[in-house]
mmCIF file of C-alpha atoms and ligand atoms in Angstrom:
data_model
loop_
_atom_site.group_PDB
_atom_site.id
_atom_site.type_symbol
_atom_site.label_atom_id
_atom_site.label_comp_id
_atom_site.label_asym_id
_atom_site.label_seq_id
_atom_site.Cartn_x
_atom_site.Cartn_y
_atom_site.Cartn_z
ATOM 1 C CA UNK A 1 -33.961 -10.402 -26.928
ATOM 2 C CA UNK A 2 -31.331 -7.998 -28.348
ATOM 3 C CA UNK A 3 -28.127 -8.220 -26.621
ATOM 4 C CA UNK A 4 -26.876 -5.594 -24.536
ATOM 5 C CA UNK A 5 -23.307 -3.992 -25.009
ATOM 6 C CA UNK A 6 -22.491 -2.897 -21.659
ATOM 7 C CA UNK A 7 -19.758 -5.277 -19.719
ATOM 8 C CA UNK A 8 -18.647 -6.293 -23.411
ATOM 9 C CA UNK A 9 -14.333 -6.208 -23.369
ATOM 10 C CA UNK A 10 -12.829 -3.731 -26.443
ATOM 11 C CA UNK A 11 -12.206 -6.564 -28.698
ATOM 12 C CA UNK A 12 -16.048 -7.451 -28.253
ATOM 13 C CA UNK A 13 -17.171 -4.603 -28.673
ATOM 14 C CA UNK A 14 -15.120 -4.225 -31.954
ATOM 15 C CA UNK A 15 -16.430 -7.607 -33.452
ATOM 16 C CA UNK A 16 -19.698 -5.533 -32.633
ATOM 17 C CA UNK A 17 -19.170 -2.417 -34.733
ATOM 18 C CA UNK A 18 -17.683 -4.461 -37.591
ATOM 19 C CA UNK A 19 -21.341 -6.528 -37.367
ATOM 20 C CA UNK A 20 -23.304 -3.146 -37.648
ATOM 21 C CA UNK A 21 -21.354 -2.225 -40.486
ATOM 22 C CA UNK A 22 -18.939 -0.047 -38.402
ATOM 23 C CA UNK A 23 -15.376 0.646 -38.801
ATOM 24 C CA UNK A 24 -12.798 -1.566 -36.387
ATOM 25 C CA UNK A 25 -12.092 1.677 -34.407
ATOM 26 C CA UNK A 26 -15.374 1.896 -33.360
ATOM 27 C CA UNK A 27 -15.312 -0.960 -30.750
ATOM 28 C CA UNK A 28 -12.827 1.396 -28.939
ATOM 29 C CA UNK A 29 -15.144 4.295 -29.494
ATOM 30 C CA UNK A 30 -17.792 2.520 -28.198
ATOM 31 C CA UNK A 31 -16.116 1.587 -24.583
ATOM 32 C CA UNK A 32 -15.300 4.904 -24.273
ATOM 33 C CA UNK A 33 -18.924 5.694 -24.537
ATOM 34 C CA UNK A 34 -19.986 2.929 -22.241
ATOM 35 C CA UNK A 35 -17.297 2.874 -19.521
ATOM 36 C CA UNK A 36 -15.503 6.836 -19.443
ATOM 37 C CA UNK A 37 -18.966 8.822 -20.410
ATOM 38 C CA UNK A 38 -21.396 6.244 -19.267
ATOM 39 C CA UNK A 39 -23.387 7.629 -22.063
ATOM 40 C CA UNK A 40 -27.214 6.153 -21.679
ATOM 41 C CA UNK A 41 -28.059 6.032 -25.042
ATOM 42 C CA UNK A 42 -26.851 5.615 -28.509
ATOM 43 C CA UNK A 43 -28.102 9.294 -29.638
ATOM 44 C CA UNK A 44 -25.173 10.289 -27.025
ATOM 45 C CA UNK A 45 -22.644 8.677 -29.002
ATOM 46 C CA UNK A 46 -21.528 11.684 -31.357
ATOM 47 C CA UNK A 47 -18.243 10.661 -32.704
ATOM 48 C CA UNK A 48 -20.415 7.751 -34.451
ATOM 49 C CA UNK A 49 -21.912 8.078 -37.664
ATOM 50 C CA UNK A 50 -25.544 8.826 -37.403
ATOM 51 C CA UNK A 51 -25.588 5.867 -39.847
ATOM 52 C CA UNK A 52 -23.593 3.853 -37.724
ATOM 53 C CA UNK A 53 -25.778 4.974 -34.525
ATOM 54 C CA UNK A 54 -29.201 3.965 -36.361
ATOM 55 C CA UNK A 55 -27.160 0.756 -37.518
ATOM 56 C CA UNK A 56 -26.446 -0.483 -33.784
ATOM 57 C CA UNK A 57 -30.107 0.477 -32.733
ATOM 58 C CA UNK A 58 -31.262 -2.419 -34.652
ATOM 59 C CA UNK A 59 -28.917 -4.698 -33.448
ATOM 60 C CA UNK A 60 -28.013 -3.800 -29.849
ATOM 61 C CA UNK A 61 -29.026 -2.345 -26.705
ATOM 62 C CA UNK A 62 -26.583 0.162 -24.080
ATOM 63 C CA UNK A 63 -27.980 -2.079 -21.562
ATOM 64 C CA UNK A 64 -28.589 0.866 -18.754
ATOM 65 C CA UNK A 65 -31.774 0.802 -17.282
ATOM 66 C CA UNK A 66 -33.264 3.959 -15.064
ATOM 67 C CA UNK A 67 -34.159 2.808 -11.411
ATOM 68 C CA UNK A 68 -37.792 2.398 -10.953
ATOM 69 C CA UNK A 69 -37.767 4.155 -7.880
ATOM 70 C CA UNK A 70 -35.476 5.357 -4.872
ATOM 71 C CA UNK A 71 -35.998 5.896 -1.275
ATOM 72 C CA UNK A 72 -33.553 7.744 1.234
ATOM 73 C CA UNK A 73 -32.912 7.255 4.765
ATOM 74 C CA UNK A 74 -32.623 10.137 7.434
ATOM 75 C CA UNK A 75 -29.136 8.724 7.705
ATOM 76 C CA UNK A 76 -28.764 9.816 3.945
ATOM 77 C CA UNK A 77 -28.126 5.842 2.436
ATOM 78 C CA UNK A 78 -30.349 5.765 -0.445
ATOM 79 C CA UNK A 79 -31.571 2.753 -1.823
ATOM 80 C CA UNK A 80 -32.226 2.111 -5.821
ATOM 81 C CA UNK A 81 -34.791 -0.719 -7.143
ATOM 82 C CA UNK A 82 -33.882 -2.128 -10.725
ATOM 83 C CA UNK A 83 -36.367 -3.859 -12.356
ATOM 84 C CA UNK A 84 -34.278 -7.100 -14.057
ATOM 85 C CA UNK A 85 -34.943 -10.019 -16.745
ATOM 86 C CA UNK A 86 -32.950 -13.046 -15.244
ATOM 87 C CA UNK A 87 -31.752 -15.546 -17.368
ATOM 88 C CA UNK A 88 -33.163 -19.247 -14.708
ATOM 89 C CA UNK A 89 -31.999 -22.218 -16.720
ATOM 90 C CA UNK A 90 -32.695 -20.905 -20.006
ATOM 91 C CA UNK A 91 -35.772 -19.077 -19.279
ATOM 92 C CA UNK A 92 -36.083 -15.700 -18.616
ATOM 93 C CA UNK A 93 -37.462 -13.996 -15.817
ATOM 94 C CA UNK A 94 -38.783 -10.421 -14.644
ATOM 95 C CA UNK A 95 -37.908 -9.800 -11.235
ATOM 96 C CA UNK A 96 -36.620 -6.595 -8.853
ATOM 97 C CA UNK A 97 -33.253 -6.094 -7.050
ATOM 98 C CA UNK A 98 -31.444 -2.943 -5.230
ATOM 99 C CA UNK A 99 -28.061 -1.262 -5.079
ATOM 100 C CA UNK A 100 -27.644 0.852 -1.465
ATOM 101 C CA UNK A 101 -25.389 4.054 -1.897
ATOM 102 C CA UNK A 102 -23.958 4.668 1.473
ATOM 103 C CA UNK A 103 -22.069 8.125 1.897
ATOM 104 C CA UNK A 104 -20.094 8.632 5.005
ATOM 105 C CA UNK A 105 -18.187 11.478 5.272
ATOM 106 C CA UNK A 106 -15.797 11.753 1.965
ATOM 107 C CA UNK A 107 -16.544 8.210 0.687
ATOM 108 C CA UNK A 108 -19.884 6.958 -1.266
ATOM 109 C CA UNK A 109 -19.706 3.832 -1.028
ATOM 110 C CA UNK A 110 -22.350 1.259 -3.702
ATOM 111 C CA UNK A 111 -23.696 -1.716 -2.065
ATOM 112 C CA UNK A 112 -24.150 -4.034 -5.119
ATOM 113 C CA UNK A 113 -26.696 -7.123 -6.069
ATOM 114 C CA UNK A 114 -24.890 -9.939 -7.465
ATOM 115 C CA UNK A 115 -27.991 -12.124 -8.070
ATOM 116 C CA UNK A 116 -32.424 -11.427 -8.069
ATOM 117 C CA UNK A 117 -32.846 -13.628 -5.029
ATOM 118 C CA UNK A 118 -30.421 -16.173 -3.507
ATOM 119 C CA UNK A 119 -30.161 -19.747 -2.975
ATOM 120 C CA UNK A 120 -28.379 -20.459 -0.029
ATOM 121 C CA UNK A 121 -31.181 -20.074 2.378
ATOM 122 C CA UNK A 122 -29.493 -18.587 5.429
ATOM 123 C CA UNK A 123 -32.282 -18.606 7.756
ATOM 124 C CA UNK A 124 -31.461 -14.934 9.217
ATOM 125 C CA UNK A 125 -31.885 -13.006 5.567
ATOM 126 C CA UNK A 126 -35.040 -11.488 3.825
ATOM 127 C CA UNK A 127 -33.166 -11.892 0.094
ATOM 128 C CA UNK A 128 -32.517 -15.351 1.361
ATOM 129 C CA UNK A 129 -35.695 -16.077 2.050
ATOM 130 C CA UNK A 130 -37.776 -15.001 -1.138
ATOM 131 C CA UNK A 131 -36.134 -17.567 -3.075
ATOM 132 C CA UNK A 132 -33.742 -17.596 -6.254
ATOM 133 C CA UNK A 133 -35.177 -15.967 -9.471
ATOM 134 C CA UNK A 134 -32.043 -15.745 -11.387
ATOM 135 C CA UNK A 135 -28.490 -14.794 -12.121
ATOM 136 C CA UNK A 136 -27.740 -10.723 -13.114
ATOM 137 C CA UNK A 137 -26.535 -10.601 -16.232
ATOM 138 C CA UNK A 138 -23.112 -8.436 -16.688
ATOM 139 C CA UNK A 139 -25.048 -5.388 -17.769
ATOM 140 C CA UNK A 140 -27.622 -5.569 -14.643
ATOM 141 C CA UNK A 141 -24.124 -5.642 -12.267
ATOM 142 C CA UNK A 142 -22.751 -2.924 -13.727
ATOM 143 C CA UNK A 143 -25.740 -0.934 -14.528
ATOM 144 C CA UNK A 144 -25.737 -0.382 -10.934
ATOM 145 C CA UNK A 145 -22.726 1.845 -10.738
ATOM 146 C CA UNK A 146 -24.124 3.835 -14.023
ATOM 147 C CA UNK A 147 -27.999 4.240 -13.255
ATOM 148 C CA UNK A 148 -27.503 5.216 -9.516
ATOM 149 C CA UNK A 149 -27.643 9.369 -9.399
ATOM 150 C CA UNK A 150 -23.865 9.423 -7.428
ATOM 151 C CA UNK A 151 -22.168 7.272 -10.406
ATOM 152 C CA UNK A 152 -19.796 9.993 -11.161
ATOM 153 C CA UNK A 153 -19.060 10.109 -7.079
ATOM 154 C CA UNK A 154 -19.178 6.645 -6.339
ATOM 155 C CA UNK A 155 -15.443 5.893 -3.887
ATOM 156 C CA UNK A 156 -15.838 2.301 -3.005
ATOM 157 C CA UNK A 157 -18.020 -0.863 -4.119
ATOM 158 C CA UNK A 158 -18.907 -3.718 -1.865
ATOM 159 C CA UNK A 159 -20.762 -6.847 -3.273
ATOM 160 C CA UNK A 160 -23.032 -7.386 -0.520
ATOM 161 C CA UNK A 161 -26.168 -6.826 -1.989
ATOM 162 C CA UNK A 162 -28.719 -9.343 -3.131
ATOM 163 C CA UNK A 163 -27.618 -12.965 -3.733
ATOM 164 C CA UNK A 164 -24.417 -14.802 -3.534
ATOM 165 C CA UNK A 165 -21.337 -13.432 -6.073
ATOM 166 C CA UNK A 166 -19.556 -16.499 -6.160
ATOM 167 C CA UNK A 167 -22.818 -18.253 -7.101
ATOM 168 C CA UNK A 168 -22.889 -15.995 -10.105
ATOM 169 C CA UNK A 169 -19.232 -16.200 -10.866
ATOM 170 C CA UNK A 170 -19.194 -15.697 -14.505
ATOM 171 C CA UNK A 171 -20.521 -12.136 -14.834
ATOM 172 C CA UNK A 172 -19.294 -11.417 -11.455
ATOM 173 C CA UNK A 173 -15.216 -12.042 -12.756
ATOM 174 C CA UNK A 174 -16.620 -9.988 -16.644
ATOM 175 C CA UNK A 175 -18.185 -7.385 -14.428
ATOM 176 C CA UNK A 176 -14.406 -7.028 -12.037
ATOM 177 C CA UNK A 177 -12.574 -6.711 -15.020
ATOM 178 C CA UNK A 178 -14.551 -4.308 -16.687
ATOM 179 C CA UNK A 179 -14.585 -1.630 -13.586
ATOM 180 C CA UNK A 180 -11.107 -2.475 -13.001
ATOM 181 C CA UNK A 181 -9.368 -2.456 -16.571
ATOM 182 C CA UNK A 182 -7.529 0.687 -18.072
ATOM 183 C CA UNK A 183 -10.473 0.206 -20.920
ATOM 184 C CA UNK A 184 -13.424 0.194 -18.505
ATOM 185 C CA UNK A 185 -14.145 2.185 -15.280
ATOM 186 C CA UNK A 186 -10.148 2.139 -14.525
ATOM 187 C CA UNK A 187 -11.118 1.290 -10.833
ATOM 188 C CA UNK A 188 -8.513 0.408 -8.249
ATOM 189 C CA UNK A 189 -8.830 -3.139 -7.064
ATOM 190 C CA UNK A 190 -8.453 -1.247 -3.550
ATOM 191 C CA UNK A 191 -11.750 -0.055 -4.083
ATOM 192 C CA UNK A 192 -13.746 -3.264 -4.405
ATOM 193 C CA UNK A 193 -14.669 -5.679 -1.671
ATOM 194 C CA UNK A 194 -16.456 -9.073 -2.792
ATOM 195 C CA UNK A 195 -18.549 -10.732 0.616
ATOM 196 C CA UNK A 196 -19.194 -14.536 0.068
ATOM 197 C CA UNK A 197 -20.222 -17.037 2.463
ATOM 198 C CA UNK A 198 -17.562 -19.526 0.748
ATOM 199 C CA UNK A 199 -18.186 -21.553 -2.186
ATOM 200 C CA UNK A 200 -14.964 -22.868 -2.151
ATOM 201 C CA UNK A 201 -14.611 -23.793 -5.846
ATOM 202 C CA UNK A 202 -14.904 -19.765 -7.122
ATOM 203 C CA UNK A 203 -13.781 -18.383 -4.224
ATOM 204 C CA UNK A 204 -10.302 -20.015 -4.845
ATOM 205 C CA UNK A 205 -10.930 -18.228 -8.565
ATOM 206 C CA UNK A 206 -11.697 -15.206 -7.479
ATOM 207 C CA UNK A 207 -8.551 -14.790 -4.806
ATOM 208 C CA UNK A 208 -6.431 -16.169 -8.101
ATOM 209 C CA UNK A 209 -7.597 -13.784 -10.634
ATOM 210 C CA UNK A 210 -8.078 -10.635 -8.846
ATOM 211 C CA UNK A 211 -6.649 -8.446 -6.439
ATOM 212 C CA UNK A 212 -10.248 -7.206 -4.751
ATOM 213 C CA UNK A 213 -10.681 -7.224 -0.989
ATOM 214 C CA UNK A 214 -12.335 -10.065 -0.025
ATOM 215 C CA UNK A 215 -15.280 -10.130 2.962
ATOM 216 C CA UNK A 216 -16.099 -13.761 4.372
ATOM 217 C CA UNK A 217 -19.582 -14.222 6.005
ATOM 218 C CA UNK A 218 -19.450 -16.585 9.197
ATOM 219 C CA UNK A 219 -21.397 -15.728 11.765
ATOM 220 C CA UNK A 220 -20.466 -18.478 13.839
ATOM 221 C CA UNK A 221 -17.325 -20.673 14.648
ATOM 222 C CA UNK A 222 -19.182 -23.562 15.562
ATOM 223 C CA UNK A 223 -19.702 -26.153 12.499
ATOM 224 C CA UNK A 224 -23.150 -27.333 13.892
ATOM 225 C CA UNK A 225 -24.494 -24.295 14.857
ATOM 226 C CA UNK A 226 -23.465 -22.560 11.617
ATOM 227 C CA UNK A 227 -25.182 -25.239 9.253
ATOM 228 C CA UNK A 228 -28.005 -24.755 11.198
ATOM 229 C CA UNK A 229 -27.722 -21.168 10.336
ATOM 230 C CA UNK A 230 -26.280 -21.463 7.088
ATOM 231 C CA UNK A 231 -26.937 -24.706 5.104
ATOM 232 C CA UNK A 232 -23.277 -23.595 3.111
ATOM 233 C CA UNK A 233 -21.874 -24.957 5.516
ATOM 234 C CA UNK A 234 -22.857 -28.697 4.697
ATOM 235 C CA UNK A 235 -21.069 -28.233 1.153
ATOM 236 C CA UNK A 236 -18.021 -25.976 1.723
ATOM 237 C CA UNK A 237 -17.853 -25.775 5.806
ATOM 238 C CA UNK A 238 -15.982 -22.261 7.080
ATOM 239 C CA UNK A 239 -13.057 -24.150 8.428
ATOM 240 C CA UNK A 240 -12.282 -25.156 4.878
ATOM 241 C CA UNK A 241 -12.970 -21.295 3.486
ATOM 242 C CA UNK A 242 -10.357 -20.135 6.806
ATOM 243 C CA UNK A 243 -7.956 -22.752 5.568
ATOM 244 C CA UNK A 244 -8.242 -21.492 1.775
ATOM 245 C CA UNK A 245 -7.862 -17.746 2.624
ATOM 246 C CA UNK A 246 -4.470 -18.597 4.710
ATOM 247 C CA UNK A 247 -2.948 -19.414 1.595
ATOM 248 C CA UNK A 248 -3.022 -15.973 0.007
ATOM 249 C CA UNK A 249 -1.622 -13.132 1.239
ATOM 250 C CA UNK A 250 -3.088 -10.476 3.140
ATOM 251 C CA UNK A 251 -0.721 -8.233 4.763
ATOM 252 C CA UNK A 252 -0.561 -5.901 2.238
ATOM 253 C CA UNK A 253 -2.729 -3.674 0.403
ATOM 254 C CA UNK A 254 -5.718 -6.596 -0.430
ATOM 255 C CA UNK A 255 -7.577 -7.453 2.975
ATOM 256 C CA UNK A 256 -9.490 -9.944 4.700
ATOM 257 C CA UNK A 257 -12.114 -9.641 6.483
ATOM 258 C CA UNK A 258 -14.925 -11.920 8.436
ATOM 259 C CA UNK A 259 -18.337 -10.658 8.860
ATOM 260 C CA UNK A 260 -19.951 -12.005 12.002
ATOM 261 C CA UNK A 261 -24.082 -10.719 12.520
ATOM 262 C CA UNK A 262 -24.898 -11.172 16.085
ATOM 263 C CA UNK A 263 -27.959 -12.970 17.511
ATOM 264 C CA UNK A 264 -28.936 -12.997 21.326
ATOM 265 C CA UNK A 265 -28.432 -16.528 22.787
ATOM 266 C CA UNK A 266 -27.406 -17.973 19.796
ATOM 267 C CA UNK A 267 -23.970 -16.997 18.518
ATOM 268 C CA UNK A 268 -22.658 -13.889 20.963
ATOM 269 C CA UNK A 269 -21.008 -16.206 23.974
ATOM 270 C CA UNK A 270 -17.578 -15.910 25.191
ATOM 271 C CA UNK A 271 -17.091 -19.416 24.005
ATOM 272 C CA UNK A 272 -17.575 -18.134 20.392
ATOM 273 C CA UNK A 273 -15.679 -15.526 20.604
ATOM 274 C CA UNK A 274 -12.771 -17.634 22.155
ATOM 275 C CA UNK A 275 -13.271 -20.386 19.487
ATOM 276 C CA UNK A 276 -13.851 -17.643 16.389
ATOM 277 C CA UNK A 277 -10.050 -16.403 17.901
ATOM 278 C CA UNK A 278 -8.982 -20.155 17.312
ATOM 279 C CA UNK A 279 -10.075 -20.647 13.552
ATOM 280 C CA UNK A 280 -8.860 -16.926 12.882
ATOM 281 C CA UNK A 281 -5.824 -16.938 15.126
ATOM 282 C CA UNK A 282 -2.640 -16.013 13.058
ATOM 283 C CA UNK A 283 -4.548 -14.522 9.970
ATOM 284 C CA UNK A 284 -3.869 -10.612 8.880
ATOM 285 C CA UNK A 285 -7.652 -10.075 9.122
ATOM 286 C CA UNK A 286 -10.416 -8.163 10.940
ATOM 287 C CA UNK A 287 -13.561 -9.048 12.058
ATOM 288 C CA UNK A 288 -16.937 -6.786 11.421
ATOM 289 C CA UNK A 289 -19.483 -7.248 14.110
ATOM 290 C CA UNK A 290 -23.165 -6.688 12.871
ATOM 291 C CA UNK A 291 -26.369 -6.280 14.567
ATOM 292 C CA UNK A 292 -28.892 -8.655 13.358
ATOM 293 C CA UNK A 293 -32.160 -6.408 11.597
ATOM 294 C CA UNK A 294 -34.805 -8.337 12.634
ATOM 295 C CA UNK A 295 -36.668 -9.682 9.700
ATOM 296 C CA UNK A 296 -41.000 -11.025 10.266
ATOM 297 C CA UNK A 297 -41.118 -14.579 11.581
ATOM 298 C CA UNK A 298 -37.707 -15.351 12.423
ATOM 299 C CA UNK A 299 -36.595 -16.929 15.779
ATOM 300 C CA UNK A 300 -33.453 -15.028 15.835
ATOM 301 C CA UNK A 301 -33.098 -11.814 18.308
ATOM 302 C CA UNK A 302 -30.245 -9.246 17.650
ATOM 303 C CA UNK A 303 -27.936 -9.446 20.258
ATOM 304 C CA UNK A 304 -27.981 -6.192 23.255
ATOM 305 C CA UNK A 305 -25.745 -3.684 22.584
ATOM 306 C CA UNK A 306 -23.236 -4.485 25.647
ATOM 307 C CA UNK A 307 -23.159 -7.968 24.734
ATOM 308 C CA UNK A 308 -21.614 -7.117 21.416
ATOM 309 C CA UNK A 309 -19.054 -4.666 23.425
ATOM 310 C CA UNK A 310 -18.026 -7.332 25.499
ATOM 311 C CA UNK A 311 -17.647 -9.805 21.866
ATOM 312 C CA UNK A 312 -15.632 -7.162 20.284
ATOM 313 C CA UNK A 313 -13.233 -6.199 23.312
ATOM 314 C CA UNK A 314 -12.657 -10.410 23.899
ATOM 315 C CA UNK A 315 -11.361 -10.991 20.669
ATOM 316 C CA UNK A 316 -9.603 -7.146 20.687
ATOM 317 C CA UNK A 317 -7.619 -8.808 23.576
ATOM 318 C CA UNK A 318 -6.937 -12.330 21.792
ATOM 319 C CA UNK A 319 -5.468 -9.938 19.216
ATOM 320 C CA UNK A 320 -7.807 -9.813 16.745
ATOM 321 C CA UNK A 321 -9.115 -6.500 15.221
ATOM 322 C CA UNK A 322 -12.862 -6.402 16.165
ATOM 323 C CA UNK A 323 -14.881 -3.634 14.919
ATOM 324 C CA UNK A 324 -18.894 -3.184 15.426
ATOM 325 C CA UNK A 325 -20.339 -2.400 12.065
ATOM 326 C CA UNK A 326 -22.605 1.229 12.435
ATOM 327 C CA UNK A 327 -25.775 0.303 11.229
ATOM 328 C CA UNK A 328 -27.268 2.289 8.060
ATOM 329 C CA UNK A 329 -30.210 2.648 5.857
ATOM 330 C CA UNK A 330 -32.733 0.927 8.818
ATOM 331 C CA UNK A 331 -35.583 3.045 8.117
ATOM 332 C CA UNK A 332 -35.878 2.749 4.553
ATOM 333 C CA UNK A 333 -35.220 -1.723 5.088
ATOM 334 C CA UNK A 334 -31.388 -0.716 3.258
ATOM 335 C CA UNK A 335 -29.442 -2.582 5.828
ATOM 336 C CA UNK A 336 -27.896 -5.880 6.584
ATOM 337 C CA UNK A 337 -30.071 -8.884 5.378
ATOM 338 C CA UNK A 338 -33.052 -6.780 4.854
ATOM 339 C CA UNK A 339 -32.628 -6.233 0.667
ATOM 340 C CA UNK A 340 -35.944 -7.668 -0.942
ATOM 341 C CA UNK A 341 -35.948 -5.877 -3.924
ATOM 342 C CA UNK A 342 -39.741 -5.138 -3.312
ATOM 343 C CA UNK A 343 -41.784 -4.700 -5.692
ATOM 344 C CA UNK A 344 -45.578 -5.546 -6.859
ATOM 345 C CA UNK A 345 -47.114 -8.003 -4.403
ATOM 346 C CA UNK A 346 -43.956 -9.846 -3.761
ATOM 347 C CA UNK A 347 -42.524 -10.075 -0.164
HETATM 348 FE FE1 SF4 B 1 -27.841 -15.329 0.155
HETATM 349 FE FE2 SF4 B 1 -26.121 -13.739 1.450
HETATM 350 FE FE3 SF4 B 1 -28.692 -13.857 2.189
HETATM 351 FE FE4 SF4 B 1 -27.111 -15.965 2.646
HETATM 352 S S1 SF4 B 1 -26.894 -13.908 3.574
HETATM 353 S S2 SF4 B 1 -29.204 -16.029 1.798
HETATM 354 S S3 SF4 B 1 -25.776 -15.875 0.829
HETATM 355 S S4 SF4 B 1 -27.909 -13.108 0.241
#
């Protein structure tokens, strides 16, 4: 397969040009092209020789790829299906993931796939259920912020999509530096939040090497009760993550925050809330409230509406900045947990 040339740094992409025949220069050329015009295609590329142009065809590809299709919610979220080739232990495979854009009132926010599947199995998520089919390559991360229609508009990024980033580290750190470097997209760190539900080993990399907001997915205080929810918590339990994420500091401008998806009976007593205030108590953080989408077969019941009020004002009064996450995309199956990247017969 030829390689692809997006999420390649400027000195890459030089030892690239000089490989086609091109002058040095060219590598700098060329991530203008891919990372200031986002151009789609070599043809775009007019500062190039033709020569040089026809010489790269043969060698390279841009690495953008058109969605296959869109849908849009009522709420106006629109969600994008890729079709991707995964590289599984060597072998490649074809599979299908999404992006969600999420505009709300001056922001447009993309909600990014790290991974085509995931393997950490929580029990309450449809991409988590469909198995693992493969790590995104660097190109299929960032191809998301180029192929989606709002590229140009795009205000924030979250990586909450399909998969696990810190499962996927490697083109997850290449595809951070890329938006974030003067050379590449020339993003704000500000502007990025990575969600993870803690594998410790990358997460301490990523909160090293980069200045992106960080979102931790926990869902419940209780060590038993979350590894029944979340087999993570076996290898790398939350306490540990909690204990990490104190060491780094997030009373600035980089924030923390914990995502906590609420299921009736399970997870939405007072008792959790009281013990979530214990692991979190003295951390500059907030803590998102979710409704649970209810996915087919699953035991697991959102929690009622008042129930959640009552979570949120408890740990508001411990002193811990609660907020209820507004829900968005439902209708189209764009929200929380619900990604599937659909496509042919498959779930
Ligand atoms: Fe994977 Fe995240 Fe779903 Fe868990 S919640 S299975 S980590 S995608």
């Amino acid at each position: 397969m030829m390689e692809k040339l997006l999420g390649k740094t400027p000195d890459e992409l030089k030892r690239a040009a000089l490989e086609a025949g091109l002058p040095p220069f060219a590598g700098k050329q060329l991530a203008r092209w891919l990372y200031v015009r986002k151009a789609r295609g070599f043809d775009e590329m007019t500062d190039i020789s033709k020569e040089g142009r026809e010489s790269l065809k043969r060698m390279y590809l841009v690495g953008t790829e058109a969605p296959s299709s869109v849908s849009e919610s009522s709420d106006g979220t629109r969600k994008y299906l890729f079709g991707v080739s995964c590289d599984r232990n060597g072998r490649t495979e074809e599979s299908a993931i999404e992006a969600v854009m999420i505009p709300d009132e001056d922001r447009k926010t993309l909600c990014v796939s790290s991974q085509a599947g995931c393997r950490m199995g929580c029990l309450f998520c449809m991409t988590g259920r469909q198995g693992f089919h493969g790590n995104l390559s660097v190109a299929d991360i960032l191809n998301q912020f180029v192929s989606v229609d709002e590229s140009d508009s795009l205000t924030n990024a979250v990586f909450m999509g399909m998969g696990e980033p810190l499962d996927n580290w490697d083109n997850i750190s290449r595809a951070l530096e890329v938006l974030t470097a003067p050379w590449g997209f020339a993003w704000s760190p500000k502007r990025i939040t990575l969600s993870t539900i803690g594998v410790l080993p990358n997460l301490k990399k990523f909160l090293d090497t980069s200045r992106c907001h960080l979102a931790v997915s926990l869902h419940n205080p209780f060590p038993g009760e979350r590894e029944a929810m979340m087999p993570v918590q076996k290898a790398w339990p939350a306490e540990e993550v909690v204990r990490l994420v104190r060491k780094y500091d997030f009373s600035g401008q980089r924030r923390v925050s914990f995502e906590y998806t609420m299921f009736s009976g399970i997870n939405d007593d007072k008792v959790h809330a009281d013990a979530l205030y214990r692991l979190l108590r003295g951390l500059e953080c907030r803590v998102n409230l979710i409704r649970f989408h209810k996915i087919p077969d699953s035991p697991y019941e959102p929690s009622p509406a008042p129930v959640m009020q009552r979570f949120m004002e408890r740990l508001n009064n411990h002193g811990i900045t609660c907020t209820i996450r507004a829900s968005r995309g439902e209708d189209i199956e764009a929200a929380c947990g619900l990604l599937a990247g659909k496509h042919k017969d498959r779930l």
